[in-house]
Coordinates of C-alpha atoms and ligand atoms in Angstrom, one line a residue:
M1 CA 190.6 -43.7 -47.6
K2 CA 189.2 -44.1 -50.4
L3 CA 189.8 -47.5 -50.4
L4 CA 187.6 -47.7 -47.1
T5 CA 185.2 -45.7 -48.3
Y6 CA 184.4 -47.8 -51.2
L7 CA 184.6 -50.5 -49.6
F8 CA 181.8 -49.7 -47.0
R9 CA 180.0 -47.8 -50.0
N10 CA 179.5 -50.7 -51.7
S11 CA 179.4 -53.8 -49.4
P12 CA 178.1 -52.3 -46.1
Y13 CA 177.5 -55.3 -44.5
I14 CA 180.1 -57.9 -45.5
A15 CA 182.7 -54.8 -45.0
T16 CA 181.1 -54.0 -41.2
L17 CA 181.4 -57.7 -40.0
A18 CA 184.7 -58.1 -41.9
M19 CA 186.3 -55.1 -40.1
L20 CA 184.9 -56.2 -36.7
T21 CA 186.2 -59.7 -36.9
A22 CA 189.3 -58.4 -37.9
L23 CA 189.6 -56.0 -34.9
V24 CA 187.9 -59.0 -32.6
S25 CA 191.0 -61.1 -33.7
G26 CA 193.3 -58.1 -33.1
I27 CA 192.1 -57.8 -29.6
G28 CA 192.1 -61.3 -29.0
N29 CA 195.8 -61.3 -30.4
A30 CA 196.9 -58.5 -28.6
S31 CA 195.4 -60.0 -25.1
L32 CA 197.8 -63.0 -25.8
I33 CA 201.2 -61.1 -25.1
T34 CA 199.7 -59.4 -22.1
L35 CA 198.9 -62.7 -20.9
I36 CA 202.5 -64.1 -22.0
H37 CA 203.9 -61.0 -19.8
A38 CA 201.8 -62.1 -17.0
A39 CA 202.6 -65.9 -17.2
L40 CA 206.3 -64.5 -16.9
N41 CA 205.9 -62.7 -14.3
R42 CA 203.4 -65.5 -12.3
Q43 CA 200.9 -63.2 -11.8
A44 CA 198.0 -65.8 -11.3
G45 CA 197.0 -69.3 -11.3
M46 CA 199.0 -70.8 -13.8
G47 CA 195.9 -73.6 -14.6
H48 CA 193.3 -70.8 -15.7
M49 CA 195.9 -68.7 -17.6
G50 CA 196.6 -71.9 -19.9
W51 CA 192.9 -72.2 -20.5
Q52 CA 192.7 -68.6 -20.8
F53 CA 195.7 -69.4 -23.0
A54 CA 194.2 -71.8 -25.2
G55 CA 190.8 -70.1 -25.3
L56 CA 192.8 -67.0 -26.9
A57 CA 194.7 -68.5 -29.4
L58 CA 191.8 -70.4 -30.6
F59 CA 189.6 -67.2 -30.8
A60 CA 192.3 -65.5 -32.7
L61 CA 192.5 -68.2 -35.2
V62 CA 188.3 -68.7 -36.0
T63 CA 188.5 -64.7 -36.4
S64 CA 191.3 -64.9 -38.5
V65 CA 189.4 -67.4 -40.8
I66 CA 186.5 -65.5 -40.9
S67 CA 188.0 -62.3 -42.0
Q68 CA 190.4 -64.0 -44.6
S69 CA 187.4 -65.8 -46.4
L70 CA 185.4 -62.7 -46.0
L71 CA 188.3 -60.3 -47.6
S72 CA 188.7 -62.9 -50.3
Y73 CA 184.8 -62.3 -51.4
L74 CA 185.5 -58.8 -51.1
Y75 CA 188.0 -59.0 -53.4
R76 CA 186.4 -60.9 -55.9
K77 CA 183.5 -59.1 -55.5
S78 CA 185.6 -55.8 -55.8
V79 CA 186.9 -56.7 -59.2
F80 CA 183.5 -58.1 -60.6
D81 CA 181.7 -54.6 -60.0
W82 CA 184.3 -52.5 -61.0
Q83 CA 185.2 -54.1 -64.4
I84 CA 180.8 -54.2 -65.0
R85 CA 180.3 -51.0 -63.8
L86 CA 183.4 -49.3 -65.8
S87 CA 182.0 -52.0 -68.4
R88 CA 178.2 -50.7 -68.4
D89 CA 179.7 -46.9 -68.1
I90 CA 182.1 -47.3 -71.3
L91 CA 178.9 -48.8 -73.2
Q92 CA 177.1 -46.0 -72.3
T93 CA 179.2 -43.2 -73.1
S94 CA 179.3 -41.5 -76.2
L95 CA 181.6 -42.6 -79.1
R96 CA 183.4 -39.3 -79.6
Q97 CA 184.6 -39.3 -75.9
L98 CA 185.7 -42.8 -76.2
E99 CA 187.5 -41.6 -79.0
S100 CA 189.0 -39.4 -76.9
V101 CA 190.1 -41.2 -74.0
G102 CA 191.8 -44.0 -76.1
G103 CA 191.2 -47.7 -76.2
A104 CA 195.0 -48.4 -74.5
E105 CA 193.7 -46.1 -71.7
L106 CA 190.5 -48.0 -71.2
F107 CA 192.0 -51.3 -71.2
T108 CA 194.8 -50.3 -69.0
V109 CA 191.9 -49.3 -66.1
L110 CA 189.4 -52.2 -66.5
V111 CA 192.4 -54.7 -66.5
E112 CA 194.9 -52.8 -64.4
D113 CA 193.3 -50.3 -62.0
V114 CA 190.7 -52.6 -61.3
T115 CA 193.2 -55.8 -60.4
A116 CA 195.2 -52.9 -58.3
I117 CA 192.3 -52.0 -56.2
G118 CA 190.7 -55.6 -55.5
G119 CA 194.6 -56.3 -54.8
A120 CA 194.7 -53.8 -51.9
L121 CA 192.1 -55.5 -50.2
V122 CA 193.8 -58.2 -49.3
P123 CA 196.4 -56.9 -47.2
M124 CA 193.4 -54.4 -46.0
L125 CA 192.1 -56.6 -43.0
P126 CA 195.4 -58.1 -41.7
F127 CA 196.2 -54.7 -41.6
C128 CA 192.8 -53.9 -39.7
T129 CA 194.0 -56.7 -37.4
N130 CA 197.5 -55.7 -37.0
I131 CA 196.8 -51.8 -35.7
V132 CA 194.7 -53.1 -33.6
V133 CA 197.3 -55.8 -31.7
V134 CA 200.2 -52.5 -32.2
L135 CA 197.8 -50.3 -30.9
I136 CA 196.7 -52.1 -27.6
C137 CA 200.4 -53.3 -27.8
L138 CA 201.6 -49.4 -27.7
S139 CA 199.1 -48.9 -24.6
Y140 CA 200.5 -51.3 -22.5
L141 CA 203.9 -50.6 -22.9
C142 CA 202.7 -46.7 -21.8
W143 CA 200.9 -48.2 -19.4
L144 CA 204.3 -50.2 -18.5
S145 CA 205.9 -47.1 -18.3
W146 CA 205.6 -43.6 -19.7
K147 CA 208.7 -42.0 -19.1
L148 CA 210.3 -45.2 -21.4
F149 CA 207.4 -44.8 -23.8
L150 CA 208.1 -41.0 -24.6
G151 CA 211.9 -41.8 -25.6
F152 CA 210.4 -44.5 -27.6
L153 CA 208.4 -42.0 -29.0
L154 CA 211.0 -40.0 -29.9
V155 CA 212.4 -42.4 -31.8
L156 CA 208.9 -43.3 -33.7
L157 CA 208.6 -40.0 -34.6
L158 CA 212.1 -39.7 -36.2
G159 CA 211.3 -42.6 -38.2
A160 CA 208.3 -41.2 -39.3
I161 CA 209.5 -38.5 -40.6
T162 CA 212.4 -39.9 -43.3
Y163 CA 209.7 -43.0 -43.7
H164 CA 207.4 -40.2 -45.3
L165 CA 210.3 -38.9 -47.3
I166 CA 211.2 -41.8 -49.0
W167 CA 207.3 -42.5 -49.3
Q168 CA 207.0 -39.0 -51.2
R169 CA 209.7 -39.9 -53.9
S170 CA 208.0 -43.5 -54.3
Q171 CA 204.7 -42.3 -55.1
A172 CA 206.1 -40.2 -57.7
L173 CA 207.5 -43.3 -59.7
L174 CA 204.9 -45.2 -59.0
K175 CA 202.6 -42.5 -61.0
L176 CA 205.1 -42.4 -64.0
A177 CA 205.0 -46.5 -63.8
R178 CA 201.5 -46.3 -64.0
S179 CA 201.1 -43.5 -67.0
D180 CA 204.2 -46.2 -68.9
S181 CA 201.2 -49.1 -68.1
G182 CA 199.0 -47.0 -70.6
Q183 CA 201.5 -47.0 -72.9
L184 CA 202.7 -50.6 -73.1
Y185 CA 198.9 -51.7 -73.4
G186 CA 198.8 -49.5 -76.3
H187 CA 201.9 -51.0 -77.9
F188 CA 200.3 -54.4 -76.8
R189 CA 197.2 -53.7 -79.1
L190 CA 199.7 -52.4 -81.7
M191 CA 201.6 -55.7 -82.3
I192 CA 198.3 -58.2 -81.8
D193 CA 196.4 -56.0 -84.7
G194 CA 199.0 -55.3 -86.6
I195 CA 201.1 -58.9 -86.3
K196 CA 201.0 -59.7 -90.3
E197 CA 202.4 -56.0 -90.9
L198 CA 205.3 -56.5 -88.2
K199 CA 206.1 -60.5 -89.5
L200 CA 206.3 -59.6 -93.2
H201 CA 208.8 -56.8 -92.5
H202 CA 212.5 -57.7 -90.2
D203 CA 213.3 -54.6 -89.5
R204 CA 209.8 -52.7 -89.1
R205 CA 209.6 -55.8 -86.2
Q206 CA 213.0 -55.5 -85.1
A207 CA 212.6 -51.4 -84.6
F208 CA 208.9 -52.1 -83.0
F209 CA 210.1 -54.5 -80.7
S210 CA 213.3 -52.5 -80.0
E211 CA 212.6 -48.7 -80.2
S212 CA 208.9 -48.9 -78.9
L213 CA 208.0 -51.8 -76.8
Q214 CA 210.5 -52.9 -75.0
P215 CA 211.8 -49.4 -74.2
V216 CA 208.6 -48.4 -72.5
A217 CA 208.1 -52.2 -70.9
A218 CA 211.8 -51.5 -69.5
R219 CA 211.5 -47.9 -68.2
R220 CA 208.2 -49.5 -66.4
Q221 CA 210.0 -52.2 -65.4
R222 CA 212.6 -50.1 -63.9
R223 CA 210.5 -47.7 -62.6
F224 CA 208.8 -50.4 -60.7
F225 CA 212.0 -51.9 -59.3
F226 CA 213.2 -48.6 -58.1
W227 CA 209.4 -48.0 -56.5
G228 CA 210.2 -51.5 -54.8
M229 CA 213.6 -50.6 -53.8
L230 CA 212.6 -47.6 -51.9
H231 CA 209.8 -49.7 -50.1
A232 CA 212.6 -52.0 -49.6
L233 CA 214.7 -49.2 -48.2
N234 CA 212.1 -47.9 -46.0
Q235 CA 211.2 -51.2 -44.3
A236 CA 215.1 -51.8 -43.7
W237 CA 214.8 -48.7 -42.1
A238 CA 211.9 -49.5 -39.9
K239 CA 213.7 -52.6 -38.7
F240 CA 216.9 -50.7 -37.8
L241 CA 215.1 -48.1 -35.8
L242 CA 213.3 -51.3 -34.1
L243 CA 216.2 -52.6 -33.0
F244 CA 217.7 -49.1 -32.5
V245 CA 214.9 -48.7 -29.8
M246 CA 215.5 -52.2 -28.5
G247 CA 219.2 -51.4 -28.2
M248 CA 217.9 -47.9 -26.2
I249 CA 215.4 -49.7 -23.8
L250 CA 218.3 -52.2 -22.5
F251 CA 221.1 -50.4 -22.6
V252 CA 220.9 -46.3 -22.4
F253 CA 217.5 -45.6 -21.3
P254 CA 218.3 -47.3 -17.7
S255 CA 220.7 -45.4 -16.8
L256 CA 218.6 -42.3 -17.6
I257 CA 215.3 -43.4 -16.6
E258 CA 214.7 -45.7 -13.1
V259 CA 212.8 -49.1 -14.8
T260 CA 212.6 -52.4 -13.0
P261 CA 213.6 -55.6 -14.9
S262 CA 210.0 -56.7 -15.4
I263 CA 209.1 -53.5 -17.1
L264 CA 212.1 -53.8 -19.3
T265 CA 211.3 -57.8 -20.1
G266 CA 207.7 -56.4 -20.9
Y267 CA 209.2 -54.0 -23.2
I268 CA 211.2 -55.9 -25.0
L269 CA 208.3 -59.4 -25.2
T270 CA 205.9 -56.8 -26.3
L271 CA 208.0 -55.0 -28.9
L272 CA 209.1 -58.6 -30.3
Y273 CA 206.1 -59.5 -30.5
I274 CA 204.5 -56.6 -32.6
R275 CA 207.4 -56.8 -34.9
S276 CA 206.3 -58.8 -37.4
M277 CA 203.2 -57.2 -37.1
L278 CA 204.8 -53.8 -37.7
F279 CA 206.6 -54.9 -40.4
A280 CA 203.2 -56.5 -42.2
L281 CA 202.0 -53.1 -41.8
L282 CA 204.6 -51.5 -43.4
A283 CA 204.5 -54.4 -46.3
A284 CA 200.9 -53.4 -46.9
L285 CA 201.6 -50.1 -47.7
P286 CA 202.3 -50.5 -51.5
A287 CA 199.7 -52.2 -52.5
F288 CA 196.8 -48.9 -50.6
A289 CA 199.6 -46.9 -52.9
M290 CA 198.6 -49.0 -56.0
A291 CA 194.8 -48.5 -55.3
E292 CA 195.0 -45.1 -54.3
I293 CA 196.5 -44.2 -57.7
A294 CA 194.1 -46.4 -59.7
F295 CA 191.3 -44.9 -57.9
Q296 CA 192.7 -42.0 -59.4
K297 CA 192.7 -42.4 -62.7
I298 CA 189.7 -44.6 -62.6
E299 CA 188.2 -41.1 -61.5
D300 CA 189.8 -39.1 -64.0
L301 CA 188.2 -41.6 -66.5
G302 CA 184.9 -41.6 -64.8
I303 CA 185.3 -37.3 -65.0
R304 CA 186.2 -38.0 -69.1
L305 CA 183.8 -40.3 -69.6
Q306 CA 181.0 -38.2 -67.9
R307 CA 182.1 -35.0 -69.0
D308 CA 179.0 -31.8 -69.1
D309 CA 179.8 -30.7 -72.6
I310 CA 179.5 -34.4 -74.0
P311 CA 176.1 -36.0 -71.6
K312 CA 175.7 -39.5 -71.7
I313 CA 173.0 -41.5 -74.3
Q314 CA 170.2 -42.1 -72.1
P315 CA 168.5 -45.6 -71.8
L316 CA 166.0 -47.1 -74.6
S317 CA 162.8 -45.1 -73.5
S318 CA 160.6 -46.5 -76.5
N319 CA 161.0 -47.2 -80.1
H320 CA 158.6 -45.0 -81.6
F321 CA 161.1 -43.7 -84.4
T322 CA 161.0 -46.7 -85.7
D323 CA 157.1 -47.3 -86.3
G324 CA 157.4 -45.1 -89.3
W325 CA 159.4 -41.6 -90.7
Q326 CA 159.3 -39.8 -93.4
H327 CA 162.1 -37.8 -93.3
L328 CA 165.0 -37.3 -91.4
E329 CA 166.9 -34.0 -91.5
L330 CA 170.5 -32.3 -91.0
V331 CA 170.6 -28.5 -90.7
D332 CA 173.8 -26.6 -90.4
V333 CA 175.3 -29.7 -89.0
S334 CA 179.0 -29.4 -87.8
H335 CA 181.5 -31.5 -86.8
T336 CA 185.4 -31.0 -85.7
Y337 CA 188.4 -33.2 -84.8
Y338 CA 190.9 -31.4 -82.9
R339 CA 194.3 -32.9 -83.5
E340 CA 196.7 -31.5 -80.5
R341 CA 199.7 -32.9 -81.3
E342 CA 199.9 -31.6 -84.9
E343 CA 197.7 -28.3 -84.0
S344 CA 194.9 -28.2 -87.1
H345 CA 191.6 -29.4 -87.1
F346 CA 189.4 -30.9 -89.4
T347 CA 185.7 -29.5 -89.8
L348 CA 182.7 -31.3 -91.2
G349 CA 180.0 -28.8 -92.5
P350 CA 177.8 -27.2 -91.9
I351 CA 175.5 -29.3 -93.4
N352 CA 172.3 -29.5 -94.8
L353 CA 170.8 -32.8 -96.2
K354 CA 167.3 -34.6 -96.2
F355 CA 166.9 -38.3 -96.5
T356 CA 163.2 -40.1 -97.0
P357 CA 162.0 -43.5 -97.1
G358 CA 162.8 -45.8 -100.2
E359 CA 166.0 -43.7 -101.6
L360 CA 169.2 -44.8 -102.8
V361 CA 172.0 -42.7 -102.1
F362 CA 175.4 -42.8 -103.1
L363 CA 178.1 -40.6 -100.6
V364 CA 181.2 -40.1 -102.8
G365 CA 184.5 -38.4 -102.1
G366 CA 188.2 -38.5 -101.9
N367 CA 190.4 -39.6 -98.8
G368 CA 189.5 -37.8 -95.5
S369 CA 186.8 -35.6 -96.5
G370 CA 184.4 -36.7 -94.1
K371 CA 182.2 -38.9 -95.4
T372 CA 182.4 -41.9 -92.6
T373 CA 182.3 -38.7 -90.2
L374 CA 179.0 -37.6 -91.9
A375 CA 177.6 -41.4 -91.7
K376 CA 178.6 -41.0 -87.7
L377 CA 176.7 -37.8 -87.6
I378 CA 173.2 -38.9 -89.2
T379 CA 173.2 -41.8 -87.4
G380 CA 173.4 -40.1 -84.3
L381 CA 176.9 -41.8 -83.4
Y382 CA 178.3 -38.0 -83.1
T383 CA 175.9 -35.2 -81.7
P384 CA 177.0 -32.2 -84.2
E385 CA 178.9 -29.5 -82.7
A386 CA 176.4 -27.1 -84.2
G387 CA 173.2 -27.7 -86.0
A388 CA 170.8 -30.4 -85.2
V389 CA 169.5 -33.2 -87.1
Y390 CA 165.3 -33.5 -87.5
L391 CA 163.6 -36.6 -87.9
N392 CA 159.6 -36.5 -88.9
G393 CA 160.5 -32.8 -87.2
E394 CA 161.4 -33.6 -84.0
C395 CA 165.1 -32.2 -82.7
I396 CA 167.4 -35.5 -81.9
T397 CA 168.5 -34.5 -78.3
H398 CA 170.2 -36.7 -75.6
E399 CA 166.6 -37.7 -74.9
N400 CA 165.5 -39.4 -77.8
R401 CA 169.4 -40.3 -79.2
E402 CA 168.9 -43.9 -78.2
S403 CA 165.7 -44.6 -80.2
Y404 CA 167.0 -42.8 -83.1
L405 CA 170.0 -45.1 -83.3
Q406 CA 168.0 -48.0 -83.5
L407 CA 166.7 -46.7 -86.7
F408 CA 170.2 -47.7 -88.3
S409 CA 171.9 -50.6 -89.2
V410 CA 175.4 -49.6 -90.3
V411 CA 178.7 -52.0 -92.1
F412 CA 181.6 -49.7 -91.1
A413 CA 184.4 -50.1 -93.1
D414 CA 186.5 -51.2 -89.5
F415 CA 183.1 -53.3 -88.7
Q416 CA 183.2 -55.7 -86.0
L417 CA 182.0 -59.2 -86.1
F418 CA 179.9 -60.5 -83.6
N419 CA 180.0 -64.4 -83.3
D420 CA 176.4 -64.9 -81.4
L421 CA 173.8 -62.9 -83.8
L422 CA 173.3 -61.1 -80.3
G423 CA 170.2 -58.9 -79.5
L424 CA 168.4 -60.5 -82.4
K425 CA 165.1 -62.3 -80.9
N426 CA 163.2 -63.2 -83.5
P427 CA 162.4 -67.1 -83.1
Q428 CA 162.9 -67.2 -87.2
I429 CA 166.2 -66.1 -86.8
D430 CA 168.1 -69.5 -87.9
A431 CA 166.1 -70.2 -90.7
Q432 CA 166.0 -66.3 -92.3
A433 CA 169.9 -66.4 -91.4
Q434 CA 170.2 -69.7 -93.7
Q435 CA 168.2 -68.4 -96.1
Y436 CA 170.7 -65.0 -96.3
L437 CA 173.4 -67.1 -95.7
V438 CA 172.6 -68.7 -99.4
Q439 CA 172.0 -65.0 -101.1
L440 CA 175.4 -63.8 -99.7
Q441 CA 177.0 -67.5 -101.1
L442 CA 178.3 -68.4 -97.7
D443 CA 176.2 -71.3 -96.5
H444 CA 179.0 -73.8 -97.6
K445 CA 181.3 -72.1 -95.3
V446 CA 178.9 -70.8 -92.7
S447 CA 175.6 -72.3 -90.6
V448 CA 173.8 -70.6 -88.0
Q449 CA 172.4 -72.7 -84.6
N450 CA 170.3 -71.3 -81.6
G451 CA 171.4 -67.8 -83.3
Q452 CA 175.1 -68.4 -83.2
L453 CA 177.5 -68.6 -86.4
S454 CA 179.2 -72.0 -86.9
T455 CA 182.6 -69.6 -87.9
M456 CA 184.3 -66.4 -88.5
D457 CA 187.6 -68.0 -90.0
L458 CA 187.0 -66.7 -93.2
S459 CA 188.6 -64.5 -96.3
G460 CA 188.5 -60.3 -95.5
G461 CA 185.8 -60.0 -98.0
Q462 CA 183.5 -63.3 -96.6
R463 CA 183.8 -61.9 -93.1
Q464 CA 182.6 -58.4 -94.9
R465 CA 179.1 -60.4 -96.6
L466 CA 178.9 -61.6 -92.4
A467 CA 178.7 -58.1 -91.5
L468 CA 176.2 -58.2 -94.5
L469 CA 174.2 -60.8 -93.1
T470 CA 173.5 -59.2 -89.5
A471 CA 172.5 -56.2 -91.0
Y472 CA 170.1 -57.1 -92.7
L473 CA 169.0 -59.4 -90.2
E474 CA 168.5 -56.3 -88.2
D475 CA 165.7 -55.2 -90.6
R476 CA 166.4 -51.6 -89.7
P477 CA 164.6 -48.7 -92.1
F478 CA 168.0 -46.9 -93.0
Y479 CA 170.8 -48.9 -94.1
I480 CA 174.4 -47.5 -94.5
F481 CA 177.2 -49.1 -95.9
D482 CA 180.9 -47.8 -95.7
E483 CA 183.0 -48.8 -98.6
W484 CA 181.4 -52.1 -97.7
A485 CA 182.3 -53.5 -101.5
A486 CA 185.7 -52.6 -102.1
N487 CA 187.0 -55.7 -100.9
Q488 CA 184.4 -57.9 -102.8
D489 CA 185.0 -60.0 -106.2
P490 CA 183.5 -58.0 -109.5
V491 CA 180.7 -60.8 -109.1
F492 CA 179.6 -60.4 -106.0
K493 CA 180.5 -56.6 -106.3
E494 CA 177.9 -56.8 -109.3
I495 CA 175.4 -58.5 -107.3
F496 CA 176.0 -56.3 -104.2
Y497 CA 175.1 -53.1 -106.4
T498 CA 172.2 -54.4 -109.0
Q499 CA 170.9 -56.9 -107.0
F500 CA 170.9 -56.3 -102.9
L501 CA 170.6 -52.6 -102.7
P502 CA 167.3 -52.2 -105.0
A503 CA 165.8 -55.2 -103.4
L504 CA 166.1 -52.9 -100.3
T505 CA 164.8 -49.6 -101.6
A506 CA 162.2 -52.0 -103.0
R507 CA 161.1 -52.9 -99.6
G508 CA 161.0 -49.3 -98.5
K509 CA 164.5 -49.2 -96.7
T510 CA 166.5 -45.9 -97.2
V511 CA 170.4 -46.8 -98.0
L512 CA 173.3 -44.6 -97.9
V513 CA 176.3 -46.1 -100.0
I514 CA 179.9 -44.7 -99.1
S515 CA 181.6 -45.6 -102.3
H516 CA 184.2 -45.3 -104.8
D517 CA 182.6 -47.5 -108.0
D518 CA 181.7 -44.9 -109.9
Q519 CA 180.6 -47.5 -112.4
Y520 CA 177.3 -48.1 -110.1
F521 CA 177.0 -44.3 -109.4
K522 CA 174.2 -44.8 -112.0
L523 CA 172.6 -46.6 -109.9
A524 CA 171.6 -43.8 -107.2
N525 CA 168.8 -41.6 -107.0
R526 CA 171.0 -38.8 -105.6
I527 CA 174.8 -38.5 -105.5
I528 CA 176.2 -36.4 -102.1
K529 CA 180.0 -35.4 -102.8
L530 CA 181.9 -34.2 -100.1
D531 CA 185.2 -32.4 -100.5
Y532 CA 187.6 -31.3 -97.8
G533 CA 184.3 -31.8 -95.2
K534 CA 182.1 -29.8 -97.2
L535 CA 179.1 -30.5 -99.2
A536 CA 180.6 -29.9 -102.6
V537 CA 177.7 -31.5 -104.9
E538 CA 174.5 -33.0 -104.8
H539 CA 172.9 -35.0 -107.8
C540 CA 169.3 -35.3 -107.7
S541 CA 169.7 -37.7 -110.9
V542 CA 172.7 -38.8 -112.3
E543 CA 174.5 -39.7 -115.0
S544 CA 178.0 -38.5 -113.8
T545 CA 179.4 -36.6 -110.7
S546 CA 183.5 -35.8 -112.3
Ligands
ATP1 N1 188.6 -40.0 -84.3 C1 189.2 -38.4 -85.2 N2 189.9 -37.8 -84.5 C2 190.9 -37.0 -84.7 N3 190.6 -36.8 -86.7 C3 189.5 -37.8 -86.7 C4 188.9 -39.0 -86.2 N4 188.6 -39.6 -87.3 C5 188.7 -39.1 -89.0 N5 189.4 -37.8 -88.5 C6 190.0 -37.0 -89.2 O1 188.7 -36.3 -89.9 C7 188.7 -36.2 -91.5 C8 187.9 -37.0 -92.0 O2 187.7 -38.4 -91.5 P1 186.9 -39.5 -92.2 O3 186.9 -41.0 -92.5 O4 185.3 -38.9 -92.2 O5 186.9 -39.4 -94.0 P2 186.4 -40.3 -95.3 O6 186.0 -39.4 -96.0 O7 185.6 -41.3 -94.5 O8 188.0 -40.7 -95.1 P3 188.1 -42.2 -96.4 O9 187.5 -42.5 -97.7 O10 189.7 -42.5 -96.3 O11 187.4 -43.9 -95.1 C9 190.2 -36.9 -91.7 O12 191.0 -36.1 -92.0 C10 190.7 -37.5 -90.7 O13 191.7 -37.6 -90.4

């Protein structure tokens, strides 16, 4: 049902046309059988009937081609629409919500569920055609003999009840198999991201393969197999029932009810004709079942992505914050992570901080003290659970958050490089990038043409420098570097702290550096130290923080 609603809402005209063609094709097909029966009983002139037969066959062919072509279009469009819509939703949703959904679940929905919905559209139109044929044929049977039809219906009812019982069990299995898919995609990601660690350690690789990946894959495969088996059982049961009912019509009912040989022939002929259609109807049900669960998963995800307590980021209305800022303030800001599995939580804050243009601020503290979380709060990637962030005295809310985000250029410790200098519209971008590449000592490795980097196959430290290049080109007022220099050689580390950072602040940029390099702390205007989520020390003029 959801599939039909989705289809008509998404492509009303094409779907209506496809459905009409499918229905008309069904009527054409059903008319053929009545014509064949009439021809067998010589009820009209044979020449006239021959033309009718040829016309109907041609009609069925044309309508079938049209509906199949429309179907193919609808399938591709459905997959495209869902993937684009979900991708847009994901890009619009707040970081915290995405983190709580998890990458593996997002990936499973984008790949598996979207394909399942598209896949269910494939048998959809033949399903409609077949339903029409079957319904017309059943009416024909009723018209031939309603008494015989009652007997037939009784057997059909018995079949429907048993079918439904097996169907329910198979649906439960399908849901379990779908949750296995989420876990399996999670393992695939882990395998690809952690391939070096897995390759290096034989026992770890074996354990990952045989204790993590394979059991989930095997369980999923087993569940899909049993699910398929239940459907096969249902199909076989349906076939048996049809044979059973034919046997009853041929050998039992004639002794109980008065029927002519012509009616018997009509019944058997019609049942033989709709046999394949009935089976096609049943064969389509698994695809619909998969789509139903996929819809449910996408709906769940939609609900999680658009939860009321974490509103979506509003689109960029104006860039008014970047025109000039005087001060940025965090007032009693806090954030808590809940770890359901460990039944524990980590709270950062309440934090009170102020930044002004042209400052060089170091953010220091032990591992897990909350430095990266604070950076996410400052940048607006996280919304404070308590307190507020103010820019020039204006509170940052969901209405102005998108504009506020444009204030920052951040290189996170787990940064991601893009080989296109995406979103940087400056016409001199190639020349500027080339100039920075020289400064970053990467010009012998990388070049930029039409905003595209020639390569990203670089060492870890060199990739970090490329991330710095992007940050430079963004030319935003507030820079944050999360342990950027950790992988740099001493020479370049020195250049970064003593040349690059002062050059940025000299241009009026505020720079917040998350760092453990205490030999450079003396360069800072201010040092902020975090200790287990609390602001431990804030030095204005620094010699040492220890
Ligand atoms: N997405 C998350 N979900 C749950 N807990 C998280 C998440 N991210 C961080 N944490 C927890 O919050 C705490 C602070 O993490 P954060 O990354 O901010 O620390 P950090 O000071 O940057 O650490 P490091 O110096 O190791 O990078 C840690 O205890 C961490 O386990």
